[in-house]
Amino acid sequence: MSTVVQPQLSPARALWRRTHNLRTGYAFVLPVLVLFIIFRIWPSLNGFLLSFQDYKLGGGSTWIGLENFRLLLDDDLFWTALRVTLTYAVIAVPLTTVLALAFALLINRAIRGISLYRAIYFLPYVTSLVMVGVIWKWVYRSDGGLLNSLLHGVGLPGVAWLESERMVLPSLAIMAAWKGLGYSMMILLAGLKAIPESLTEASAVDGATPWQSFVRITLPLLKPVLFFVVVIETIGSFQVFDAIYVMTGGGPVRASYSLVYLLYDSGFNFFNFGYASAVAVVLFGIVFGVTMLQRLMFGRGDV
């Protein structure tokens, strides 16, 4: 039986081939890299530098150092927006994550028509947030809204969903969970599909209940995916703006006035772009710190 002997490449030829493959790879990556630098990295760097300046709308700027950050820390409105954002995140992140996990477990079944159910659950995610906000604003209406009509129909009093300082953030969080559920659900479903079925089958043979199998096998193996979902949901909650802009405008009495809404107000209503950039920098620092804390909570070696 004869064997084919591969010709040995000279060192120069081997080096040329490696560099040629490297250049080809860079050529394919370069367009996306250029766009990423232009539309992501460069604006972020400019925004960071702008936070140390007093920028005039007509052009020109003055370097003022940390003055914008000093004004920010002395601004009661900033602390109100920070409290609102943190409260909203505390409500929205667990709600969306738990629902996404529950629905992922529900559709992780080999039954007829399951693909249709997955598409239906994912549909709200690809729907325009402005349109969703308008619809849910009608659902939450105190007079003639869908929810209050249902409550009145069973003899219960209506609720001021968006007009109450106590209810406005939970109401927005429920809408956000409904809207963003599909994406996190699909990510978790992919994680569930990666878990070998033999592990759960073996646990069932050993006498484990479905709950014990979920807690001791599924959940630990799903931890890296769960960490990713919690992080993206946290980032989305800290950046909430569209729903608030459409549904409440920051009210009532600034009870839904988030940090990004403060950024929008400062930059596009009062044209204080340096101050708005300082808000953005502080928001980035908060999100980065919370993400690192979440990584510690999930365990460094597991994510």
PDB file of N, CA and C in Angstrom, residues 97-118 120-121 181 185-186 188-189 192-193 214 218 222:
ATOM      1  N   THR A  97     -35.607  37.794  33.045  1.00  0.00           N
ATOM      2  CA  THR A  97     -34.765  36.594  33.067  1.00  0.00           C
ATOM      3  C   THR A  97     -35.556  35.364  33.483  1.00  0.00           C
ATOM      4  N   VAL A  98     -36.352  35.491  34.533  1.00  0.00           N
ATOM      5  CA  VAL A  98     -37.142  34.347  35.014  1.00  0.00           C
ATOM      6  C   VAL A  98     -38.179  33.922  33.971  1.00  0.00           C
ATOM      7  N   LEU A  99     -38.853  34.890  33.367  1.00  0.00           N
ATOM      8  CA  LEU A  99     -39.836  34.560  32.335  1.00  0.00           C
ATOM      9  C   LEU A  99     -39.172  33.933  31.116  1.00  0.00           C
ATOM     10  N   ALA A 100     -38.011  34.467  30.716  1.00  0.00           N
ATOM     11  CA  ALA A 100     -37.299  33.917  29.560  1.00  0.00           C
ATOM     12  C   ALA A 100     -36.875  32.474  29.826  1.00  0.00           C
ATOM     13  N   LEU A 101     -36.394  32.203  31.041  1.00  0.00           N
ATOM     14  CA  LEU A 101     -36.000  30.840  31.393  1.00  0.00           C
ATOM     15  C   LEU A 101     -37.211  29.904  31.420  1.00  0.00           C
ATOM     16  N   ALA A 102     -38.317  30.394  31.965  1.00  0.00           N
ATOM     17  CA  ALA A 102     -39.526  29.565  32.026  1.00  0.00           C
ATOM     18  C   ALA A 102     -40.035  29.227  30.628  1.00  0.00           C
ATOM     19  N   PHE A 103     -40.051  30.206  29.741  1.00  0.00           N
ATOM     20  CA  PHE A 103     -40.516  29.958  28.383  1.00  0.00           C
ATOM     21  C   PHE A 103     -39.523  29.108  27.598  1.00  0.00           C
ATOM     22  N   ALA A 104     -38.234  29.271  27.866  1.00  0.00           N
ATOM     23  CA  ALA A 104     -37.238  28.432  27.198  1.00  0.00           C
ATOM     24  C   ALA A 104     -37.421  26.970  27.587  1.00  0.00           C
ATOM     25  N   LEU A 105     -37.674  26.721  28.859  1.00  0.00           N
ATOM     26  CA  LEU A 105     -37.952  25.348  29.301  1.00  0.00           C
ATOM     27  C   LEU A 105     -39.251  24.825  28.686  1.00  0.00           C
ATOM     28  N   LEU A 106     -40.215  25.725  28.526  1.00  0.00           N
ATOM     29  CA  LEU A 106     -41.508  25.321  27.978  1.00  0.00           C
ATOM     30  C   LEU A 106     -41.408  24.902  26.515  1.00  0.00           C
ATOM     31  N   ILE A 107     -40.616  25.643  25.725  1.00  0.00           N
ATOM     32  CA  ILE A 107     -40.533  25.344  24.292  1.00  0.00           C
ATOM     33  C   ILE A 107     -39.372  24.402  23.964  1.00  0.00           C
ATOM     34  N   ASN A 108     -38.659  23.948  24.983  1.00  0.00           N
ATOM     35  CA  ASN A 108     -37.590  22.965  24.757  1.00  0.00           C
ATOM     36  C   ASN A 108     -38.184  21.556  24.764  1.00  0.00           C
ATOM     37  N   ARG A 109     -39.162  21.366  23.893  1.00  0.00           N
ATOM     38  CA  ARG A 109     -39.873  20.098  23.846  1.00  0.00           C
ATOM     39  C   ARG A 109     -40.050  19.674  22.393  1.00  0.00           C
ATOM     40  N   ALA A 110     -39.968  18.415  22.148  1.00  0.00           N
ATOM     41  CA  ALA A 110     -40.146  17.888  20.794  1.00  0.00           C
ATOM     42  C   ALA A 110     -41.610  17.534  20.574  1.00  0.00           C
ATOM     43  N   ILE A 111     -42.427  18.576  20.402  1.00  0.00           N
ATOM     44  CA  ILE A 111     -43.845  18.355  20.155  1.00  0.00           C
ATOM     45  C   ILE A 111     -44.220  18.996  18.829  1.00  0.00           C
ATOM     46  N   ARG A 112     -45.340  18.585  18.307  1.00  0.00           N
ATOM     47  CA  ARG A 112     -45.768  19.063  17.005  1.00  0.00           C
ATOM     48  C   ARG A 112     -46.111  20.558  17.074  1.00  0.00           C
ATOM     49  N   GLY A 113     -45.583  21.314  16.080  1.00  0.00           N
ATOM     50  CA  GLY A 113     -45.870  22.738  15.994  1.00  0.00           C
ATOM     51  C   GLY A 113     -45.070  23.607  16.934  1.00  0.00           C
ATOM     52  N   ILE A 114     -44.009  23.074  17.574  1.00  0.00           N
ATOM     53  CA  ILE A 114     -43.236  23.854  18.538  1.00  0.00           C
ATOM     54  C   ILE A 114     -42.523  25.017  17.875  1.00  0.00           C
ATOM     55  N   SER A 115     -42.141  24.860  16.599  1.00  0.00           N
ATOM     56  CA  SER A 115     -41.465  25.959  15.888  1.00  0.00           C
ATOM     57  C   SER A 115     -42.377  27.168  15.752  1.00  0.00           C
ATOM     58  N   LEU A 116     -43.665  26.921  15.560  1.00  0.00           N
ATOM     59  CA  LEU A 116     -44.626  28.022  15.467  1.00  0.00           C
ATOM     60  C   LEU A 116     -44.723  28.765  16.785  1.00  0.00           C
ATOM     61  N   TYR A 117     -44.751  28.038  17.883  1.00  0.00           N
ATOM     62  CA  TYR A 117     -44.812  28.681  19.191  1.00  0.00           C
ATOM     63  C   TYR A 117     -43.553  29.512  19.450  1.00  0.00           C
ATOM     64  N   ARG A 118     -42.404  28.988  19.052  1.00  0.00           N
ATOM     65  CA  ARG A 118     -41.168  29.746  19.229  1.00  0.00           C
ATOM     66  C   ARG A 118     -41.208  31.053  18.446  1.00  0.00           C
ATOM     67  N   ILE A 120     -43.906  32.712  17.565  1.00  0.00           N
ATOM     68  CA  ILE A 120     -44.887  33.610  18.189  1.00  0.00           C
ATOM     69  C   ILE A 120     -44.292  34.303  19.406  1.00  0.00           C
ATOM     70  N   TYR A 121     -43.580  33.548  20.239  1.00  0.00           N
ATOM     71  CA  TYR A 121     -42.970  34.142  21.429  1.00  0.00           C
ATOM     72  C   TYR A 121     -41.867  35.143  21.067  1.00  0.00           C
ATOM     73  N   LEU A 181     -38.632  39.521  25.864  1.00  0.00           N
ATOM     74  CA  LEU A 181     -38.616  38.131  26.303  1.00  0.00           C
ATOM     75  C   LEU A 181     -38.049  37.193  25.239  1.00  0.00           C
ATOM     76  N   MET A 185     -35.073  34.404  25.641  1.00  0.00           N
ATOM     77  CA  MET A 185     -35.607  33.046  25.600  1.00  0.00           C
ATOM     78  C   MET A 185     -34.849  32.191  24.589  1.00  0.00           C
ATOM     79  N   MET A 186     -34.559  32.746  23.415  1.00  0.00           N
ATOM     80  CA  MET A 186     -33.843  31.993  22.391  1.00  0.00           C
ATOM     81  C   MET A 186     -32.401  31.708  22.804  1.00  0.00           C
ATOM     82  N   LEU A 188     -31.345  31.324  25.909  1.00  0.00           N
ATOM     83  CA  LEU A 188     -31.424  30.271  26.916  1.00  0.00           C
ATOM     84  C   LEU A 188     -31.813  28.934  26.293  1.00  0.00           C
ATOM     85  N   LEU A 189     -32.657  28.967  25.270  1.00  0.00           N
ATOM     86  CA  LEU A 189     -33.027  27.731  24.585  1.00  0.00           C
ATOM     87  C   LEU A 189     -31.803  27.093  23.928  1.00  0.00           C
ATOM     88  N   LEU A 192     -29.938  25.385  26.612  1.00  0.00           N
ATOM     89  CA  LEU A 192     -30.594  24.127  26.999  1.00  0.00           C
ATOM     90  C   LEU A 192     -30.335  23.029  25.977  1.00  0.00           C
ATOM     91  N   LYS A 193     -30.314  23.388  24.690  1.00  0.00           N
ATOM     92  CA  LYS A 193     -30.058  22.400  23.647  1.00  0.00           C
ATOM     93  C   LYS A 193     -28.635  21.844  23.730  1.00  0.00           C
ATOM     94  N   PHE A 214     -33.412  19.813  37.526  1.00  0.00           N
ATOM     95  CA  PHE A 214     -33.242  21.188  37.041  1.00  0.00           C
ATOM     96  C   PHE A 214     -32.239  21.957  37.901  1.00  0.00           C
ATOM     97  N   THR A 218     -29.341  21.050  35.248  1.00  0.00           N
ATOM     98  CA  THR A 218     -29.622  22.028  34.197  1.00  0.00           C
ATOM     99  C   THR A 218     -29.111  23.419  34.563  1.00  0.00           C
ATOM    100  N   LEU A 222     -26.184  25.655  32.779  1.00  0.00           N
ATOM    101  CA  LEU A 222     -26.716  26.809  32.051  1.00  0.00           C
ATOM    102  C   LEU A 222     -26.140  28.127  32.563  1.00  0.00           C
TER     103      LEU A 222
END
